[in-house]
mmCIF file of C-alpha atoms in Angstrom:
data_model
loop_
_atom_site.group_PDB
_atom_site.id
_atom_site.type_symbol
_atom_site.label_atom_id
_atom_site.label_comp_id
_atom_site.label_asym_id
_atom_site.label_seq_id
_atom_site.Cartn_x
_atom_site.Cartn_y
_atom_site.Cartn_z
ATOM 1 C CA GLU A 10 130.986 118.462 78.329
ATOM 2 C CA PHE A 11 130.252 119.433 81.934
ATOM 3 C CA ARG A 12 132.038 120.109 85.169
ATOM 4 C CA VAL A 13 130.560 117.427 87.398
ATOM 5 C CA ALA A 14 130.408 117.106 91.180
ATOM 6 C CA ALA A 15 129.114 113.700 92.281
ATOM 7 C CA CYS A 16 128.269 113.698 95.978
ATOM 8 C CA ASP A 17 127.108 110.981 98.352
ATOM 9 C CA LEU A 18 124.352 112.072 100.716
ATOM 10 C CA GLY A 19 125.102 111.697 104.414
ATOM 11 C CA GLY A 20 125.182 108.033 105.420
ATOM 12 C CA PHE A 21 125.792 106.779 101.882
ATOM 13 C CA GLY A 22 128.951 105.931 99.966
ATOM 14 C CA ARG A 23 131.982 107.698 101.371
ATOM 15 C CA SER A 24 130.042 110.348 103.285
ATOM 16 C CA SER A 25 129.909 109.970 107.056
ATOM 17 C CA ASP A 26 126.636 109.470 108.892
ATOM 18 C CA PRO A 27 125.017 112.834 109.659
ATOM 19 C CA PRO A 28 124.635 113.813 113.325
ATOM 20 C CA ALA A 29 121.216 113.467 114.895
ATOM 21 C CA GLY A 30 119.261 116.677 114.573
ATOM 22 C CA GLY A 31 121.703 118.124 112.052
ATOM 23 C CA SER A 32 121.124 119.666 108.646
ATOM 24 C CA THR A 33 118.871 118.035 106.064
ATOM 25 C CA PRO A 34 120.249 116.513 102.845
ATOM 26 C CA THR A 35 118.802 119.435 100.896
ATOM 27 C CA GLU A 36 120.579 121.933 103.138
ATOM 28 C CA ASP A 37 123.805 119.958 102.712
ATOM 29 C CA LEU A 38 123.419 120.150 98.923
ATOM 30 C CA ALA A 39 122.749 123.881 99.075
ATOM 31 C CA ALA A 40 125.869 124.403 101.186
ATOM 32 C CA LEU A 41 127.920 122.328 98.743
ATOM 33 C CA LEU A 42 126.710 124.458 95.855
ATOM 34 C CA ASP A 43 127.610 127.621 97.779
ATOM 35 C CA GLU A 44 131.166 126.276 97.816
ATOM 36 C CA LEU A 45 131.416 124.778 94.334
ATOM 37 C CA ALA A 46 129.236 127.084 92.242
ATOM 38 C CA PRO A 47 128.752 130.392 94.043
ATOM 39 C CA ALA A 48 128.432 132.343 90.797
ATOM 40 C CA GLY A 49 125.321 130.783 89.380
ATOM 41 C CA PRO A 50 122.787 127.955 89.055
ATOM 42 C CA VAL A 51 123.618 124.369 88.122
ATOM 43 C CA MET A 52 121.823 121.397 86.685
ATOM 44 C CA VAL A 53 120.943 118.786 89.324
ATOM 45 C CA ALA A 54 120.657 115.092 88.485
ATOM 46 C CA GLY A 55 119.405 112.648 91.097
ATOM 47 C CA PHE A 56 118.269 109.056 91.363
ATOM 48 C CA SER A 57 115.562 107.670 93.697
ATOM 49 C CA LEU A 58 116.040 109.368 97.094
ATOM 50 C CA GLY A 59 118.595 111.610 95.394
ATOM 51 C CA ALA A 60 115.883 112.674 92.940
ATOM 52 C CA LEU A 61 113.609 113.637 95.839
ATOM 53 C CA CYS A 62 116.415 115.712 97.367
ATOM 54 C CA GLY A 63 117.190 117.308 93.996
ATOM 55 C CA LEU A 64 113.534 118.217 93.571
ATOM 56 C CA ASP A 65 113.458 119.704 97.067
ATOM 57 C CA LEU A 66 116.589 121.703 96.259
ATOM 58 C CA ALA A 67 114.910 123.138 93.157
ATOM 59 C CA ALA A 68 111.831 124.059 95.195
ATOM 60 C CA ARG A 69 113.588 125.605 98.197
ATOM 61 C CA PHE A 70 116.604 127.146 96.482
ATOM 62 C CA PRO A 71 115.380 128.023 92.964
ATOM 63 C CA GLN A 72 118.242 130.444 92.386
ATOM 64 C CA LYS A 73 120.703 127.536 92.616
ATOM 65 C CA VAL A 74 119.077 125.177 90.075
ATOM 66 C CA SER A 75 118.790 125.806 86.327
ATOM 67 C CA ALA A 76 117.348 122.376 85.444
ATOM 68 C CA ALA A 77 116.808 118.974 87.041
ATOM 69 C CA VAL A 78 116.982 115.390 85.803
ATOM 70 C CA LEU A 79 115.135 112.949 88.062
ATOM 71 C CA ALA A 80 115.595 109.209 87.497
ATOM 72 C CA GLY A 81 113.199 106.838 89.238
ATOM 73 C CA PRO A 82 112.039 109.549 91.671
ATOM 74 C CA TYR A 83 111.134 108.308 95.146
ATOM 75 C CA PRO A 84 108.088 110.000 96.753
ATOM 76 C CA GLY A 85 109.086 109.472 100.380
ATOM 77 C CA PHE A 86 108.172 106.540 102.638
ATOM 78 C CA ALA A 87 104.880 108.037 103.830
ATOM 79 C CA LYS A 88 103.538 108.159 100.264
ATOM 80 C CA LEU A 89 104.212 104.499 99.534
ATOM 81 C CA SER A 90 101.404 101.967 99.696
ATOM 82 C CA ALA A 91 101.189 99.612 102.683
ATOM 83 C CA GLU A 92 102.179 96.769 100.356
ATOM 84 C CA THR A 93 105.383 98.563 99.364
ATOM 85 C CA GLN A 94 106.129 99.786 102.889
ATOM 86 C CA GLN A 95 105.948 96.361 104.547
ATOM 87 C CA PRO A 96 109.115 94.769 103.085
ATOM 88 C CA LEU A 97 111.013 97.995 103.808
ATOM 89 C CA ARG A 98 109.861 97.822 107.434
ATOM 90 C CA GLU A 99 111.027 94.196 107.538
ATOM 91 C CA ILE A 100 114.465 95.190 106.281
ATOM 92 C CA ALA A 101 114.752 97.841 109.002
ATOM 93 C CA ARG A 102 113.612 95.322 111.619
ATOM 94 C CA ALA A 103 116.226 92.836 110.446
ATOM 95 C CA ALA A 104 118.947 95.502 110.685
ATOM 96 C CA ARG A 105 118.027 96.318 114.306
ATOM 97 C CA GLU A 106 117.452 92.761 115.473
ATOM 98 C CA GLU A 107 119.742 90.618 113.320
ATOM 99 C CA GLY A 108 122.393 93.060 112.129
ATOM 100 C CA VAL A 109 123.073 95.157 109.069
ATOM 101 C CA GLU A 110 124.416 92.218 107.056
ATOM 102 C CA ALA A 111 121.061 90.441 107.361
ATOM 103 C CA ALA A 112 119.319 93.608 106.209
ATOM 104 C CA ARG A 113 121.668 93.934 103.245
ATOM 105 C CA HIS A 114 120.773 90.395 102.189
ATOM 106 C CA LEU A 115 117.052 91.240 102.234
ATOM 107 C CA TRP A 116 117.652 94.568 100.487
ATOM 108 C CA LEU A 117 119.387 92.877 97.555
ATOM 109 C CA ARG A 118 116.290 90.686 97.126
ATOM 110 C CA HIS A 119 113.875 93.634 97.139
ATOM 111 C CA PRO A 120 112.132 94.431 93.792
ATOM 112 C CA LEU A 121 113.631 97.931 93.829
ATOM 113 C CA LEU A 122 117.079 96.403 93.419
ATOM 114 C CA ALA A 123 116.146 93.881 90.734
ATOM 115 C CA LEU A 124 118.269 94.261 87.597
ATOM 116 C CA ARG A 125 115.894 93.547 84.722
ATOM 117 C CA ARG A 126 118.667 92.667 82.273
ATOM 118 C CA PRO A 127 121.674 90.373 82.838
ATOM 119 C CA ASP A 128 124.733 92.551 83.359
ATOM 120 C CA PRO A 129 127.601 91.189 85.483
ATOM 121 C CA GLU A 130 129.258 94.619 85.733
ATOM 122 C CA ALA A 131 126.085 96.294 86.978
ATOM 123 C CA ALA A 132 125.445 93.434 89.408
ATOM 124 C CA GLY A 133 128.971 93.776 90.764
ATOM 125 C CA LEU A 134 128.579 97.529 91.268
ATOM 126 C CA LEU A 135 125.254 96.994 93.024
ATOM 127 C CA ALA A 136 126.763 94.424 95.393
ATOM 128 C CA GLN A 137 129.705 96.717 96.088
ATOM 129 C CA MET A 138 127.489 99.703 96.887
ATOM 130 C CA THR A 139 125.186 97.660 99.102
ATOM 131 C CA ALA A 140 128.136 96.162 100.991
ATOM 132 C CA GLY A 141 129.420 99.661 101.717
ATOM 133 C CA TYR A 142 126.143 101.016 103.083
ATOM 134 C CA SER A 143 126.249 101.692 106.819
ATOM 135 C CA GLY A 144 122.586 100.878 107.409
ATOM 136 C CA LEU A 145 121.888 104.372 108.749
ATOM 137 C CA HIS A 146 118.335 104.599 107.432
ATOM 138 C CA TRP A 147 117.499 101.182 108.824
ATOM 139 C CA LEU A 148 119.037 101.637 112.243
ATOM 140 C CA ARG A 149 118.332 105.230 113.221
ATOM 141 C CA ARG A 150 114.880 106.542 113.907
ATOM 142 C CA ASP A 151 116.162 110.117 114.296
ATOM 143 C CA ARG A 152 117.342 110.597 110.722
ATOM 144 C CA GLY A 153 114.723 113.296 110.112
ATOM 145 C CA ALA A 154 111.631 113.510 107.980
ATOM 146 C CA GLU A 155 111.946 113.107 104.237
ATOM 147 C CA PRO A 156 111.229 116.332 102.355
ATOM 148 C CA GLU A 157 107.660 117.218 101.441
ATOM 149 C CA VAL A 158 107.963 118.974 98.097
ATOM 150 C CA ASP A 159 105.326 121.268 96.626
ATOM 151 C CA PRO A 160 105.719 120.775 92.847
ATOM 152 C CA ALA A 161 104.254 124.226 92.227
ATOM 153 C CA GLN A 162 107.399 125.727 93.775
ATOM 154 C CA VAL A 163 109.649 124.104 91.142
ATOM 155 C CA ARG A 164 110.027 126.530 88.245
ATOM 156 C CA CYS A 165 113.032 125.147 86.379
ATOM 157 C CA PRO A 166 112.761 122.609 83.516
ATOM 158 C CA VAL A 167 112.601 119.031 84.835
ATOM 159 C CA ARG A 168 113.152 115.773 82.983
ATOM 160 C CA ILE A 169 111.686 112.692 84.653
ATOM 161 C CA LEU A 170 112.717 109.163 83.679
ATOM 162 C CA SER A 171 110.826 106.131 84.942
ATOM 163 C CA GLY A 172 111.449 102.430 84.370
ATOM 164 C CA GLU A 173 108.602 100.506 82.769
ATOM 165 C CA LEU A 174 109.228 97.663 85.251
ATOM 166 C CA ASP A 175 109.762 99.775 88.373
ATOM 167 C CA VAL A 176 107.445 99.123 91.330
ATOM 168 C CA GLU A 177 103.935 100.450 90.784
ATOM 169 C CA ASP A 178 104.075 103.135 93.489
ATOM 170 C CA LEU A 179 107.127 104.777 91.925
ATOM 171 C CA ARG A 180 105.818 104.551 88.369
ATOM 172 C CA ARG A 181 102.592 106.233 89.451
ATOM 173 C CA TYR A 182 104.447 108.932 91.393
ATOM 174 C CA ALA A 183 106.704 109.724 88.417
ATOM 175 C CA ARG A 184 103.689 110.328 86.196
ATOM 176 C CA GLU A 185 101.841 112.357 88.823
ATOM 177 C CA LEU A 186 104.933 114.455 89.433
ATOM 178 C CA ALA A 187 105.374 115.156 85.731
ATOM 179 C CA ALA A 188 101.746 116.269 85.512
ATOM 180 C CA ALA A 189 102.065 118.531 88.572
ATOM 181 C CA LEU A 190 105.296 120.315 87.654
ATOM 182 C CA PRO A 191 105.022 123.549 85.666
ATOM 183 C CA ALA A 192 107.780 122.568 83.194
ATOM 184 C CA ALA A 193 108.326 118.809 83.043
ATOM 185 C CA GLU A 194 109.094 116.201 80.402
ATOM 186 C CA PHE A 195 108.348 112.534 81.162
ATOM 187 C CA THR A 196 110.029 109.509 79.583
ATOM 188 C CA GLU A 197 109.306 105.863 80.357
ATOM 189 C CA LEU A 198 112.218 103.528 79.641
ATOM 190 C CA ARG A 199 110.936 100.229 78.331
ATOM 191 C CA GLY A 200 112.292 97.044 79.850
ATOM 192 C CA ALA A 201 114.017 98.874 82.711
ATOM 193 C CA GLY A 202 113.343 98.631 86.431
ATOM 194 C CA HIS A 203 114.190 101.051 89.217
ATOM 195 C CA LEU A 204 117.987 101.031 88.899
ATOM 196 C CA LEU A 205 118.140 103.314 85.867
ATOM 197 C CA PRO A 206 121.731 104.571 86.337
ATOM 198 C CA LEU A 207 122.922 100.951 86.244
ATOM 199 C CA GLU A 208 120.516 99.678 83.605
ATOM 200 C CA GLU A 209 120.320 102.701 81.304
ATOM 201 C CA PRO A 210 123.456 104.834 81.786
ATOM 202 C CA ALA A 211 123.463 106.065 78.192
ATOM 203 C CA ARG A 212 119.839 107.205 78.415
ATOM 204 C CA ILE A 213 120.555 109.016 81.692
ATOM 205 C CA ALA A 214 123.562 110.742 80.137
ATOM 206 C CA GLY A 215 121.460 111.724 77.111
ATOM 207 C CA ALA A 216 118.798 113.237 79.354
ATOM 208 C CA ILE A 217 121.448 115.280 81.150
ATOM 209 C CA ARG A 218 122.961 116.511 77.881
ATOM 210 C CA THR A 219 119.633 117.770 76.588
ATOM 211 C CA ALA A 220 118.016 119.017 79.820
ATOM 212 C CA GLY A 221 117.284 122.685 80.317
#
């Protein structure tokens, strides 16, 4: 139904770690779209940090984005409560002092990565992705500030999906974001946590099909 380009942000998946002081993830996405879709806007779908970057892309480069689907949007570390920040700080400390493997072990135990329904295939994919993560965002302090997005600058239609069992900070942010955006539709997925692409792939695909 669509021509799809699935990209890993710098430091994730098969993408190399970005150089210190280099371009931001949003600028990388804009450059990718210049190459892949120079003729017109595209729909952007992002999960967690990817949702934040997709939202920033829609705000800063509105001519490139026709619609956005944001699953479990992440507000940026600075907007998390102290209670939510502390275990993330501990994971970063473990990576620097005990090694990335120790941090990966803690990360898999974090509530953000809790699969709310038994699914061996999803659990295997999660373990595989975590094992392949370089630890960039735990180890490097020079990775750059996370984008600060002004929702008023986002003019395209946006669909926001939030897991009923996601951590409280992210559930609250998803609702606040939906209320602040000029053209947003909010859906809460019952029984799901943060990992919506793994837990609710059909619902994510449905949101993409009907967005915009």
